[in-house]
């Protein structure tokens, strides 16, 4: 980060590839219903998801959106960034954001888990966006927890994706008015 004087951190930086909390919870795991929703359709939020470039890092590192939901991408740094999304199913785009305060909005048109983002100027900057056709996704917090609130009763395949530790799936049955657990364990 020392190559760009505008990227000097005010505190020591740690790698973000594997972020483990003090209770050994794994952060930045994208958890979603992979199968089991059938033909159900869900409204698409009009409120954009936000991906910021702050401190020469993408924050948050992992987000989820629905197909058709806008993603607002900000440059909060006083330096040149570019937003380079390299989707396999969605179209690739590469947009310059040369100054602080710049913003752009992008809307993904196809389901894709995951769309990688990078900055070609600052090679350490990475983020991932999960694009789904339903709202049942979450990103784990620092303690490794997540919630898929509002999931109708049924049996589902739930997948957990991590950028370097891979994916895991499990069957989960949600009973009416009950809480179901999905205890994923990743080994590094």
PDB file of N, CA, C and O in Angstrom, residues 31 144-148 151 154 156 158 169-175 178-184:
ATOM      1  N   UNK A  31     -23.611 -17.148   2.306  1.00  0.00           N
ATOM      2  CA  UNK A  31     -24.484 -18.293   2.561  1.00  0.00           C
ATOM      3  C   UNK A  31     -25.814 -18.020   1.862  1.00  0.00           C
ATOM      4  O   UNK A  31     -26.389 -16.934   2.016  1.00  0.00           O
ATOM      5  N   UNK A 144     -18.988 -15.332  12.722  1.00  0.00           N
ATOM      6  CA  UNK A 144     -19.330 -16.456  11.850  1.00  0.00           C
ATOM      7  C   UNK A 144     -20.813 -16.717  11.722  1.00  0.00           C
ATOM      8  O   UNK A 144     -21.223 -17.664  11.062  1.00  0.00           O
ATOM      9  N   UNK A 145     -21.646 -15.875  12.312  1.00  0.00           N
ATOM     10  CA  UNK A 145     -23.089 -16.126  12.278  1.00  0.00           C
ATOM     11  C   UNK A 145     -23.734 -15.499  11.045  1.00  0.00           C
ATOM     12  O   UNK A 145     -23.177 -14.597  10.408  1.00  0.00           O
ATOM     13  N   UNK A 146     -24.928 -15.997  10.718  1.00  0.00           N
ATOM     14  CA  UNK A 146     -25.728 -15.476   9.613  1.00  0.00           C
ATOM     15  C   UNK A 146     -27.178 -15.839   9.883  1.00  0.00           C
ATOM     16  O   UNK A 146     -27.484 -16.695  10.710  1.00  0.00           O
ATOM     17  N   UNK A 147     -28.073 -15.193   9.152  1.00  0.00           N
ATOM     18  CA  UNK A 147     -29.495 -15.483   9.270  1.00  0.00           C
ATOM     19  C   UNK A 147     -30.146 -15.355   7.903  1.00  0.00           C
ATOM     20  O   UNK A 147     -29.872 -14.402   7.169  1.00  0.00           O
ATOM     21  N   UNK A 148     -30.993 -16.320   7.577  1.00  0.00           N
ATOM     22  CA  UNK A 148     -31.780 -16.263   6.342  1.00  0.00           C
ATOM     23  C   UNK A 148     -33.229 -16.061   6.767  1.00  0.00           C
ATOM     24  O   UNK A 148     -34.051 -16.980   6.705  1.00  0.00           O
ATOM     25  N   UNK A 151     -37.481 -17.296   5.522  1.00  0.00           N
ATOM     26  CA  UNK A 151     -37.490 -18.463   4.642  1.00  0.00           C
ATOM     27  C   UNK A 151     -38.733 -19.306   4.930  1.00  0.00           C
ATOM     28  O   UNK A 151     -38.989 -19.680   6.068  1.00  0.00           O
ATOM     29  N   UNK A 154     -39.939 -25.622   4.599  1.00  0.00           N
ATOM     30  CA  UNK A 154     -39.581 -26.505   3.494  1.00  0.00           C
ATOM     31  C   UNK A 154     -38.198 -27.084   3.703  1.00  0.00           C
ATOM     32  O   UNK A 154     -37.537 -26.806   4.703  1.00  0.00           O
ATOM     33  N   UNK A 156     -34.398 -27.369   2.027  1.00  0.00           N
ATOM     34  CA  UNK A 156     -33.561 -26.581   1.127  1.00  0.00           C
ATOM     35  C   UNK A 156     -32.138 -27.120   1.088  1.00  0.00           C
ATOM     36  O   UNK A 156     -31.655 -27.689   2.069  1.00  0.00           O
ATOM     37  N   UNK A 158     -28.646 -25.538   1.173  1.00  0.00           N
ATOM     38  CA  UNK A 158     -28.012 -24.272   1.537  1.00  0.00           C
ATOM     39  C   UNK A 158     -26.527 -24.420   1.257  1.00  0.00           C
ATOM     40  O   UNK A 158     -25.912 -25.430   1.612  1.00  0.00           O
ATOM     41  N   UNK A 169     -22.140 -27.541   1.128  1.00  0.00           N
ATOM     42  CA  UNK A 169     -23.601 -27.536   1.060  1.00  0.00           C
ATOM     43  C   UNK A 169     -24.153 -28.477   2.120  1.00  0.00           C
ATOM     44  O   UNK A 169     -23.465 -29.405   2.575  1.00  0.00           O
ATOM     45  N   UNK A 170     -25.397 -28.210   2.513  1.00  0.00           N
ATOM     46  CA  UNK A 170     -26.105 -29.107   3.421  1.00  0.00           C
ATOM     47  C   UNK A 170     -27.596 -28.956   3.203  1.00  0.00           C
ATOM     48  O   UNK A 170     -28.063 -27.926   2.721  1.00  0.00           O
ATOM     49  N   UNK A 171     -28.321 -29.999   3.512  1.00  0.00           N
ATOM     50  CA  UNK A 171     -29.783 -29.972   3.481  1.00  0.00           C
ATOM     51  C   UNK A 171     -30.266 -29.412   4.810  1.00  0.00           C
ATOM     52  O   UNK A 171     -29.789 -29.821   5.869  1.00  0.00           O
ATOM     53  N   UNK A 172     -31.222 -28.501   4.738  1.00  0.00           N
ATOM     54  CA  UNK A 172     -31.798 -27.894   5.927  1.00  0.00           C
ATOM     55  C   UNK A 172     -33.309 -27.924   5.782  1.00  0.00           C
ATOM     56  O   UNK A 172     -33.841 -27.517   4.739  1.00  0.00           O
ATOM     57  N   UNK A 173     -33.991 -28.406   6.810  1.00  0.00           N
ATOM     58  CA  UNK A 173     -35.451 -28.399   6.822  1.00  0.00           C
ATOM     59  C   UNK A 173     -35.924 -27.346   7.811  1.00  0.00           C
ATOM     60  O   UNK A 173     -35.502 -27.345   8.978  1.00  0.00           O
ATOM     61  N   UNK A 174     -36.774 -26.449   7.318  1.00  0.00           N
ATOM     62  CA  UNK A 174     -37.342 -25.389   8.141  1.00  0.00           C
ATOM     63  C   UNK A 174     -38.789 -25.756   8.421  1.00  0.00           C
ATOM     64  O   UNK A 174     -39.601 -25.876   7.493  1.00  0.00           O
ATOM     65  N   UNK A 175     -39.105 -25.953   9.692  1.00  0.00           N
ATOM     66  CA  UNK A 175     -40.475 -26.262  10.099  1.00  0.00           C
ATOM     67  C   UNK A 175     -41.233 -24.955  10.307  1.00  0.00           C
ATOM     68  O   UNK A 175     -40.624 -23.906  10.545  1.00  0.00           O
ATOM     69  N   UNK A 178     -40.411 -22.200  13.258  1.00  0.00           N
ATOM     70  CA  UNK A 178     -39.247 -22.771  13.941  1.00  0.00           C
ATOM     71  C   UNK A 178     -37.962 -22.170  13.383  1.00  0.00           C
ATOM     72  O   UNK A 178     -37.946 -21.591  12.304  1.00  0.00           O
ATOM     73  N   UNK A 179     -36.895 -22.341  14.137  1.00  0.00           N
ATOM     74  CA  UNK A 179     -35.559 -21.923  13.720  1.00  0.00           C
ATOM     75  C   UNK A 179     -34.774 -23.173  13.350  1.00  0.00           C
ATOM     76  O   UNK A 179     -34.778 -24.157  14.084  1.00  0.00           O
ATOM     77  N   UNK A 180     -34.119 -23.144  12.207  1.00  0.00           N
ATOM     78  CA  UNK A 180     -33.277 -24.260  11.781  1.00  0.00           C
ATOM     79  C   UNK A 180     -31.824 -23.809  11.827  1.00  0.00           C
ATOM     80  O   UNK A 180     -31.516 -22.636  11.605  1.00  0.00           O
ATOM     81  N   UNK A 181     -30.943 -24.728  12.110  1.00  0.00           N
ATOM     82  CA  UNK A 181     -29.520 -24.407  12.190  1.00  0.00           C
ATOM     83  C   UNK A 181     -28.787 -24.992  10.977  1.00  0.00           C
ATOM     84  O   UNK A 181     -29.161 -26.054  10.475  1.00  0.00           O
ATOM     85  N   UNK A 182     -27.738 -24.282  10.546  1.00  0.00           N
ATOM     86  CA  UNK A 182     -26.883 -24.752   9.457  1.00  0.00           C
ATOM     87  C   UNK A 182     -25.438 -24.508   9.891  1.00  0.00           C
ATOM     88  O   UNK A 182     -24.840 -23.490   9.563  1.00  0.00           O
ATOM     89  N   UNK A 183     -24.856 -25.451  10.651  1.00  0.00           N
ATOM     90  CA  UNK A 183     -23.509 -25.261  11.215  1.00  0.00           C
ATOM     91  C   UNK A 183     -22.385 -25.655  10.247  1.00  0.00           C
ATOM     92  O   UNK A 183     -21.876 -26.762  10.300  1.00  0.00           O
ATOM     93  N   UNK A 184     -22.003 -24.752   9.383  1.00  0.00           N
ATOM     94  CA  UNK A 184     -20.903 -24.999   8.462  1.00  0.00           C
ATOM     95  C   UNK A 184     -19.569 -24.905   9.201  1.00  0.00           C
ATOM     96  O   UNK A 184     -19.397 -24.042  10.062  1.00  0.00           O
TER      97      UNK A 184
END
